[in-house]
Short mmCIF file of C-alpha atoms and ligand atoms in Angstrom, two decimals:
data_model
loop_
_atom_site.label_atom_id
_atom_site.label_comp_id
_atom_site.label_asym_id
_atom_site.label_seq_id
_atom_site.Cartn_x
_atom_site.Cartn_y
_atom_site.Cartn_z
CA UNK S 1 23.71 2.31 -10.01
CA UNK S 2 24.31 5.37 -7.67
CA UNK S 3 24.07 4.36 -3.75
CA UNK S 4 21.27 5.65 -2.26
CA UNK S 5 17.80 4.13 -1.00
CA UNK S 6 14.93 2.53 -2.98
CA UNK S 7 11.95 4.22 -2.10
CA UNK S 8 8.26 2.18 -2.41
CA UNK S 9 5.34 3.78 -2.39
CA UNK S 10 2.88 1.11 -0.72
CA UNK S 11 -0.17 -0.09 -0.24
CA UNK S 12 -1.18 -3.40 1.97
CA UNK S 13 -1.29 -6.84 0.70
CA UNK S 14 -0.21 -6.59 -3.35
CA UNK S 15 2.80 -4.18 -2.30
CA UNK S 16 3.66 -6.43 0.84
CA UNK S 17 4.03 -9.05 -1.76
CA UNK S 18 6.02 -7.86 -4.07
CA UNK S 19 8.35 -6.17 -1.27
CA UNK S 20 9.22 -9.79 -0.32
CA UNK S 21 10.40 -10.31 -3.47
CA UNK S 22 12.34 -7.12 -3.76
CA UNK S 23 14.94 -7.82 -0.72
CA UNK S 24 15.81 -10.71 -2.39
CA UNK S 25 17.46 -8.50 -5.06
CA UNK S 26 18.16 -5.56 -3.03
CA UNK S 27 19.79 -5.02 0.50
CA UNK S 28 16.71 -4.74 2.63
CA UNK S 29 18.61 -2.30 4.13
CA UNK S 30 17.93 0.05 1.56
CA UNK S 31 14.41 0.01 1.16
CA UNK S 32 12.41 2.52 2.51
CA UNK S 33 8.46 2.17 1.98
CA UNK S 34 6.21 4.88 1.85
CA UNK S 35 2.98 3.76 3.43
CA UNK S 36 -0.70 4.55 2.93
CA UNK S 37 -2.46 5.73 6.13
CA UNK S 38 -6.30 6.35 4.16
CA UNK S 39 -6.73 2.51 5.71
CA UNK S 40 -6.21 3.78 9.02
CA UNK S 41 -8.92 3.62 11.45
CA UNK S 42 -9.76 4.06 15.37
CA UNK S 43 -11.13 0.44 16.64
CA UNK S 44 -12.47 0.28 20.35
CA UNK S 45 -10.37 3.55 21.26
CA UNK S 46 -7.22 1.57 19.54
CA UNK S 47 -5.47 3.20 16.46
CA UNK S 48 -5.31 0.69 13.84
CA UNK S 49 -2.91 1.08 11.06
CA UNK S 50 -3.28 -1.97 8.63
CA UNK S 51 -1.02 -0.78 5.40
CA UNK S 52 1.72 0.00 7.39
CA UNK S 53 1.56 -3.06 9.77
CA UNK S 54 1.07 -5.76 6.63
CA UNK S 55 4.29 -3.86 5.28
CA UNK S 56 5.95 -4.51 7.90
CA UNK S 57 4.71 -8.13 8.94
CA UNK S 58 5.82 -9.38 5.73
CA UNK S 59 9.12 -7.43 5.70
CA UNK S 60 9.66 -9.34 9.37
CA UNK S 61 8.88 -12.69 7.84
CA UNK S 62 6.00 -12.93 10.49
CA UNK S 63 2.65 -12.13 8.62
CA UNK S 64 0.02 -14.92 8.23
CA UNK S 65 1.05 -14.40 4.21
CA UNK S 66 -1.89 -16.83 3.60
CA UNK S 67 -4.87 -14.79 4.88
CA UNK S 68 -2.45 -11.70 3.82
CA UNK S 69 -2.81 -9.35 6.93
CA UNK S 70 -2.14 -9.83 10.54
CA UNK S 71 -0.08 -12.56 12.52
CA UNK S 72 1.11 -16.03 11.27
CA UNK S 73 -0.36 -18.55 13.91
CA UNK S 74 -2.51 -15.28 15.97
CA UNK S 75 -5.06 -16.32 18.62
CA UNK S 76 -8.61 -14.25 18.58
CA UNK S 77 -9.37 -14.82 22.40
CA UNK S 78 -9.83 -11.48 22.62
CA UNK S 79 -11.54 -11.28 19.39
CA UNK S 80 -13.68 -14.00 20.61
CA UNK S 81 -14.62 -12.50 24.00
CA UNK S 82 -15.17 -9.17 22.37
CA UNK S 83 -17.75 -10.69 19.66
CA UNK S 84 -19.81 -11.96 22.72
CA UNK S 85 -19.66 -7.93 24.36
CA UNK S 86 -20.79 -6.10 21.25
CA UNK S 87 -21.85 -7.01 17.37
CA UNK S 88 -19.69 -4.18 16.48
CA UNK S 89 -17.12 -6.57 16.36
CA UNK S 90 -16.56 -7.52 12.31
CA UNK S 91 -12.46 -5.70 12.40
CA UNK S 92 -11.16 -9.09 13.84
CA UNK S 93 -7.61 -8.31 15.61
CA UNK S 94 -5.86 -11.46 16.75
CA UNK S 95 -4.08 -11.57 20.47
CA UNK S 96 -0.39 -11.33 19.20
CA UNK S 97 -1.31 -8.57 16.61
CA UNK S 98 -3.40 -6.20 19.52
CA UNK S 99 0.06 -5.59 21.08
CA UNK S 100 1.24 -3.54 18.17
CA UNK S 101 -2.24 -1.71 18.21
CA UNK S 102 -1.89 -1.15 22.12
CA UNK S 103 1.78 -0.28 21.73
CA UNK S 104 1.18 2.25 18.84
CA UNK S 105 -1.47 3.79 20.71
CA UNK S 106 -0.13 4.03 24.02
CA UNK S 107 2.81 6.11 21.98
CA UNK S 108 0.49 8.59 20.03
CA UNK S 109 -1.21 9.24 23.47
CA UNK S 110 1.98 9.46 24.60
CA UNK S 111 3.07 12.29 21.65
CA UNK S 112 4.75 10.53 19.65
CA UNK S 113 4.32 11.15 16.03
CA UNK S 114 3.23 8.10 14.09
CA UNK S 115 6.52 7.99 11.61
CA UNK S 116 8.39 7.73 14.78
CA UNK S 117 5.97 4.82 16.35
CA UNK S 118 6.01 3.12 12.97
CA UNK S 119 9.87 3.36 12.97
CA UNK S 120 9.82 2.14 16.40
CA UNK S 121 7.48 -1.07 15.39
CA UNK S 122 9.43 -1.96 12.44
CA UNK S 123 12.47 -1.94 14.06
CA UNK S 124 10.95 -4.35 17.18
CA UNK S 125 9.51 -6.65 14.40
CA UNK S 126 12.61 -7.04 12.79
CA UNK S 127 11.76 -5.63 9.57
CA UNK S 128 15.10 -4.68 8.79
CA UNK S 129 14.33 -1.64 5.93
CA UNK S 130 12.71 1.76 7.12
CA UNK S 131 8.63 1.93 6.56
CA UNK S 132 7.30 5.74 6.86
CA UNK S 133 3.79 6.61 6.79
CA UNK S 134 2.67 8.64 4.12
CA UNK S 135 2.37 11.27 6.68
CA UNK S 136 1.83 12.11 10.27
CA UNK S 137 -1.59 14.11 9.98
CA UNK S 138 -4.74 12.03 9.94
CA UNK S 139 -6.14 11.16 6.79
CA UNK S 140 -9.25 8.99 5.92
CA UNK S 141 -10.68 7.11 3.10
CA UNK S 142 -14.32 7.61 2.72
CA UNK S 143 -16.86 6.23 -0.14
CA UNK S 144 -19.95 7.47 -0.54
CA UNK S 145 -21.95 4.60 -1.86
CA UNK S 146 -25.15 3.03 -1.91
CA UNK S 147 -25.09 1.44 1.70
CA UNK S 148 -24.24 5.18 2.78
CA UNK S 149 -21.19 7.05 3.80
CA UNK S 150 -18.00 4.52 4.70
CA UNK S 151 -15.13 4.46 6.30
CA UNK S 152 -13.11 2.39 3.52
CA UNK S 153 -12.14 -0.48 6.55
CA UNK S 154 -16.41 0.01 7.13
CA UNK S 155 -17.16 -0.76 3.03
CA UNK S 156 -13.61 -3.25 2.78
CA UNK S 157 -14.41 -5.07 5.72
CA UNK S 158 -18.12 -4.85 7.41
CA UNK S 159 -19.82 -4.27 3.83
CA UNK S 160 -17.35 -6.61 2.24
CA UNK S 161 -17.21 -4.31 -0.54
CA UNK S 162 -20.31 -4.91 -1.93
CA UNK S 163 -22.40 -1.52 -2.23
CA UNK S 164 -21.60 -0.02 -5.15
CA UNK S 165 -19.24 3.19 -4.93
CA UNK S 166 -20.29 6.03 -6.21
CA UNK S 167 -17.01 8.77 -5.05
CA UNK S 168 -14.21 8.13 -2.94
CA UNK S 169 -13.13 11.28 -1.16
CA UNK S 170 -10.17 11.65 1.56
CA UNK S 171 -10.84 13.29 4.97
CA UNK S 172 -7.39 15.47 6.31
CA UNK S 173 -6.09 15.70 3.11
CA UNK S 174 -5.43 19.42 2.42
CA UNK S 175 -3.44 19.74 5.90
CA UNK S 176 -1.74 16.99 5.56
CA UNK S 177 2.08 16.81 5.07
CA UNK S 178 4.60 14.27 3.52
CA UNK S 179 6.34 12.82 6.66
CA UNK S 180 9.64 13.68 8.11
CA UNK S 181 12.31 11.60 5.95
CA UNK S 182 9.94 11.50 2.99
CA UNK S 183 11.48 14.41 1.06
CA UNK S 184 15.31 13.28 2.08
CA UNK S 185 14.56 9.55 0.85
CA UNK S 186 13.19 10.73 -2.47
CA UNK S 187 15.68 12.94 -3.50
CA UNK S 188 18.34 10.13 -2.67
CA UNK S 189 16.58 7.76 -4.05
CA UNK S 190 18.43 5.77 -6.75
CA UNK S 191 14.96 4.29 -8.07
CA UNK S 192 11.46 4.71 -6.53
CA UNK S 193 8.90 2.31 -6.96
CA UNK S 194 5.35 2.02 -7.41
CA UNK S 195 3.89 -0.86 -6.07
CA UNK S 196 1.16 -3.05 -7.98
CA UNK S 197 -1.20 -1.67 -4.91
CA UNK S 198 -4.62 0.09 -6.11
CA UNK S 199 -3.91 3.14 -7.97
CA UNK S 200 -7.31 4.64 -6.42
CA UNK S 201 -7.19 3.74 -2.99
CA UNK S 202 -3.59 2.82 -2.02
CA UNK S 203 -1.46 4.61 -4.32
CA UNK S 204 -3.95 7.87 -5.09
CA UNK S 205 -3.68 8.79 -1.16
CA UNK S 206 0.19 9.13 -1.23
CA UNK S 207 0.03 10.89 -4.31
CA UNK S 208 -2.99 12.55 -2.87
CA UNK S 209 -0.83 14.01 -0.07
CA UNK S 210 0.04 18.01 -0.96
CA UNK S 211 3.82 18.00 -2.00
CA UNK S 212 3.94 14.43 -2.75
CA UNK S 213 3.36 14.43 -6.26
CA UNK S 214 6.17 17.12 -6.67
CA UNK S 215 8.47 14.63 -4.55
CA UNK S 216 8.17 11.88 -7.15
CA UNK S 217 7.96 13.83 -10.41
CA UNK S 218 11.23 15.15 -9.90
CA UNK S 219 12.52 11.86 -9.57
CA UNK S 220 9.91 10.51 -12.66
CA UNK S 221 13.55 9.30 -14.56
CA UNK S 222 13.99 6.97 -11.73
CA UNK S 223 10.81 6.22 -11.38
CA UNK S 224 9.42 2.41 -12.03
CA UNK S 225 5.34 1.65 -11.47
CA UNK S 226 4.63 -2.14 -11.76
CA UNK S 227 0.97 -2.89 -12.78
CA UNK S 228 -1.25 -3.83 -10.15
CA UNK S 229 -4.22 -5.52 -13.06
CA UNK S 230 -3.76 -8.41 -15.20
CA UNK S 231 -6.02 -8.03 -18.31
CA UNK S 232 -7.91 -5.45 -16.71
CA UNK S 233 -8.53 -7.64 -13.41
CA UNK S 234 -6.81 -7.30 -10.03
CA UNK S 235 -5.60 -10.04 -8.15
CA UNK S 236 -8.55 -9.91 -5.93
CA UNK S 237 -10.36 -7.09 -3.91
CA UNK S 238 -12.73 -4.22 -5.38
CA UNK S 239 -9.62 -2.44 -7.38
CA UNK S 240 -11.54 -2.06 -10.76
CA UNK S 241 -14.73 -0.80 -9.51
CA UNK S 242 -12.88 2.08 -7.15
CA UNK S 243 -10.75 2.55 -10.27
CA UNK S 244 -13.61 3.58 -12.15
CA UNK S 245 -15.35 5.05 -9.23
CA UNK S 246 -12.12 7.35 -9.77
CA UNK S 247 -12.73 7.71 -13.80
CA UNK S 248 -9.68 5.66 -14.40
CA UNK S 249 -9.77 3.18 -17.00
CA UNK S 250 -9.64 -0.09 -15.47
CA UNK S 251 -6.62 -1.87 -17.31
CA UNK S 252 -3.16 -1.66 -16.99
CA UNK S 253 -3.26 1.32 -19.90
CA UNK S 254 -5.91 2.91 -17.57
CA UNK S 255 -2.63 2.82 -14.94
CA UNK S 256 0.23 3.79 -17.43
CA UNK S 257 -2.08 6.68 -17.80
CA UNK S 258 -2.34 7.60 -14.01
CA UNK S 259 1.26 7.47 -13.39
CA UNK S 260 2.52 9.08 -17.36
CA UNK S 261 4.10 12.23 -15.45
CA UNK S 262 5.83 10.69 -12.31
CA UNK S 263 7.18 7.23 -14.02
CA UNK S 264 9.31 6.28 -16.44
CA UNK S 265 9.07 3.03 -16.23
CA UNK S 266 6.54 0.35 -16.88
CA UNK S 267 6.38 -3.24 -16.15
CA UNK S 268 3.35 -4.91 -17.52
CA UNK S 269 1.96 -8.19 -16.97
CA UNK S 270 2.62 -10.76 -19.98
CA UNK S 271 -0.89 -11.17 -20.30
CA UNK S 272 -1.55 -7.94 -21.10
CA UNK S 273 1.45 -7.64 -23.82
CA UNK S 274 0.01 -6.32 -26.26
CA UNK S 275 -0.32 -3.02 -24.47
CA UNK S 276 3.04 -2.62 -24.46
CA UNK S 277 3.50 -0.14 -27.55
CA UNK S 278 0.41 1.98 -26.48
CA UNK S 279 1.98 2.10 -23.40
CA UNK S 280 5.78 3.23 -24.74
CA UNK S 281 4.38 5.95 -26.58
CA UNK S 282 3.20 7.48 -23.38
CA UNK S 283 6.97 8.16 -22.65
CA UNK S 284 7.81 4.71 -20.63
CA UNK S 285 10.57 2.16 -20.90
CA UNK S 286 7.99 -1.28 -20.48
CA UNK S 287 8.94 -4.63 -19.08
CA UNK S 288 6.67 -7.23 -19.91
CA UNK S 289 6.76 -9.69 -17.14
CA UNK S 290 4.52 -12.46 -15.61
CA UNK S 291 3.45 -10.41 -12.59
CA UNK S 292 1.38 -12.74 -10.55
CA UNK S 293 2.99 -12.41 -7.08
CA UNK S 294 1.74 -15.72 -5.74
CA UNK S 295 5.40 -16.94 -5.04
CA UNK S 296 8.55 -15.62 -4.36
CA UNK S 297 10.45 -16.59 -7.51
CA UNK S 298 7.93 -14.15 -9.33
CA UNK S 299 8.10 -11.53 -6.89
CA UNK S 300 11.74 -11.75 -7.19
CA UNK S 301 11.38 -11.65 -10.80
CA UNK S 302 9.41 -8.49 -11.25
CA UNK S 303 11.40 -6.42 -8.81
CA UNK S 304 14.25 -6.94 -10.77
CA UNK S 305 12.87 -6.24 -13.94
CA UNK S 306 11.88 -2.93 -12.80
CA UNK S 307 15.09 -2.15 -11.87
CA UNK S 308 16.81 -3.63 -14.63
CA UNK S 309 14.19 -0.78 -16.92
CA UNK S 310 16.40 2.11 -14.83
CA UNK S 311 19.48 0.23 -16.09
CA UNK S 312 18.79 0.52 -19.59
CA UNK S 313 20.35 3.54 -21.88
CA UNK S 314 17.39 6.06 -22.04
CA UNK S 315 14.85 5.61 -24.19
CA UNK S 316 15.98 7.13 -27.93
N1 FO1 I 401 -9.44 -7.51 6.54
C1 FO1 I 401 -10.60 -8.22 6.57
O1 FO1 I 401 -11.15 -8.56 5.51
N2 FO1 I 401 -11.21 -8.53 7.77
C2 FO1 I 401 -10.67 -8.17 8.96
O2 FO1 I 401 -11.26 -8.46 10.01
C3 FO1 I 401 -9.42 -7.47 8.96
C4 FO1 I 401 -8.79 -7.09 10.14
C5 FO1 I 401 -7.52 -6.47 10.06
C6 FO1 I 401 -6.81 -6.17 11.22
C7 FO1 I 401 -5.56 -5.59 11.15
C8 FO1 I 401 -4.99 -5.29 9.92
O3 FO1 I 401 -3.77 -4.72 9.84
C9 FO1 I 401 -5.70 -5.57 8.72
C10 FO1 I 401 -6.96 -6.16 8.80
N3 FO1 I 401 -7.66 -6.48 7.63
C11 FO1 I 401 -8.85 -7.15 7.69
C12 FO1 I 401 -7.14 -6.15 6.30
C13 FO1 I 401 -7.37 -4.67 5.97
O4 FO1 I 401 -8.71 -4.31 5.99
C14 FO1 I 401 -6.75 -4.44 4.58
O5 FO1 I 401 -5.52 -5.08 4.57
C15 FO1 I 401 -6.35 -3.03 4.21
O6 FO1 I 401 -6.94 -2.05 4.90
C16 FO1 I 401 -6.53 -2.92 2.71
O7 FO1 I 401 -5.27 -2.93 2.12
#
């Protein structure tokens, strides 16, 4: 295979996972993850940025990989104190993880750019690959649902997801801009990855970005997506009800159909085999692995069957 980064498009937890298991069969320094900011949000004048910080927790080997985001071993003392200030305190940051927040946005106030703050942050983590947000400009996830008009961390997080979404529309969109290195790192890329994040909420904003979509179609031979639904059901979270909030069919064909012009590969979990010929005739190579990233073995495992589908003689 060609030198060349491989590029992951990202989303928090699910993609964090699997990224662990990819620098086992790649150099980590050759990954460079595309991040979605639609999670972003401004806590307590503080500019939170929870895709991009998982991503790189994980990468640094110092996420709490049980709860999934923030700190292994944090402290909430300043959670704590702050829950006794104001009940507008359900977005609980621990002590160790508020320095990145305070650090990030004492360097936005500052001017910088967030690509270079997130460069910055993954390089004083030790993360050891590049992560870029999906852009600079601000972008938002909101849901209009039955409990009103969210934020997504205000329906994830406060509501718990449990009003019942009715449209998910992005804030910021139309101005924004892929990031600086975006464009470079794609057309390098010797494979690009989708991560098994959710298509409608991770995965949808990057695409969502104007110019992004080009970006990875014209690398759609390279191009691997790895299903984020096992028999129609995600690993946990509210992916199949924003998925059909979205009109996308809410099973891993629903998927192959989202990505059909921008990858070329497939890898599909074994439990969901028998959409594997449904799912070739769209145009994909498939690899039918067990993709439950609970451990690192299987994490492994996937990443290197998606790269192993780039590997094969094209499709007859
Ligand atoms: N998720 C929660 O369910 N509760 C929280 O209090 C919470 C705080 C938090 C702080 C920093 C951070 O980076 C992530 C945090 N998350 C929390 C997770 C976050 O809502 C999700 O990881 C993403 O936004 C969805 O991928």
């Amino acid at each position: 295979m060609s030198a060349g980064p491989v590029v992951v498009l990202a989303g928090g937890v699910g993609a964090a996972r699997f990224l662990r298991g990819l620098v086992r069969v790649i150099p980590r320094e050759d990954l460079v993850v595309i991040g979605n900011t639609g999670d972003d949000l401004w806590w307590q004048g503080l500019y939170i940025a929870p895709d991009l910080d998982t991503v790189t927790y994980w990468l640094a080997g110092v996420a709490d990989e049980s709860r999934g985001w923030g700190l292994k071993g944090d402290s909430f003392t300043a959670q704590n104190a702050l829950a006794g200030l104001t009940s507008a305190a359900w977005f609980q940051l621990g002590d160790r993880d508020l320095a990145t927040h305070l650090y990030r946005t004492g360097r936005l106030n500052a001017g910088a750019p967030l690509h270079q703050v997130t460069a910055e942050l993954a390089e004083r983590l030790g993360a050891r690959s590049r992560v870029l947000p999906m852009s600079d400009d601000p972008v938002e996830t909101r849901l209009k649902t039955d409990a009103g008009d969210l934020h997504f961390q205000e329906y994830f997080v406060r509501e718990r997801f449990r009003p019942s979404v009715r449209e998910i529309y992005w804030t910021g969109i139309e101005a924004a801009r892929p990031a600086p290195g975006i464009a470079e790192a794609m057309s390098a890329a010797r494979a690009i990855l989708i991560a098994p994040s959710n298509p409608a909420i991770s995965i949808g904003p990057i695409l969502r970005v104007p110019g992004m979509r080009a970006l990875v179609s014209a690398a759609r031979a390279r191009t691997v997506a790895i299903s984020p639904l096992i028999q129609g059901r995600a690993v946990k979270g509210p992916t199949v009800e924003l998925m059909r909030a979205e009109g996308i069919r809410p099973d891993a064909l629903g998927v192959a159909q989202l990505y059909r012009e921008i990858a070329a590969g497939f890898v599909l979990d074994a439990a969901d085999a028998s959409l594997a010929s449904a799912i070739a005739a769209m145009g994909y190579r498939v690899a039918v692995r067990p993709t439950l990233l609970d451990d690192l073995a299987a994490a492994r495992e996937v990443a290197a069957a998606a790269l192993d589908l780039l590997r094969q003689p094209a499709a007859a």
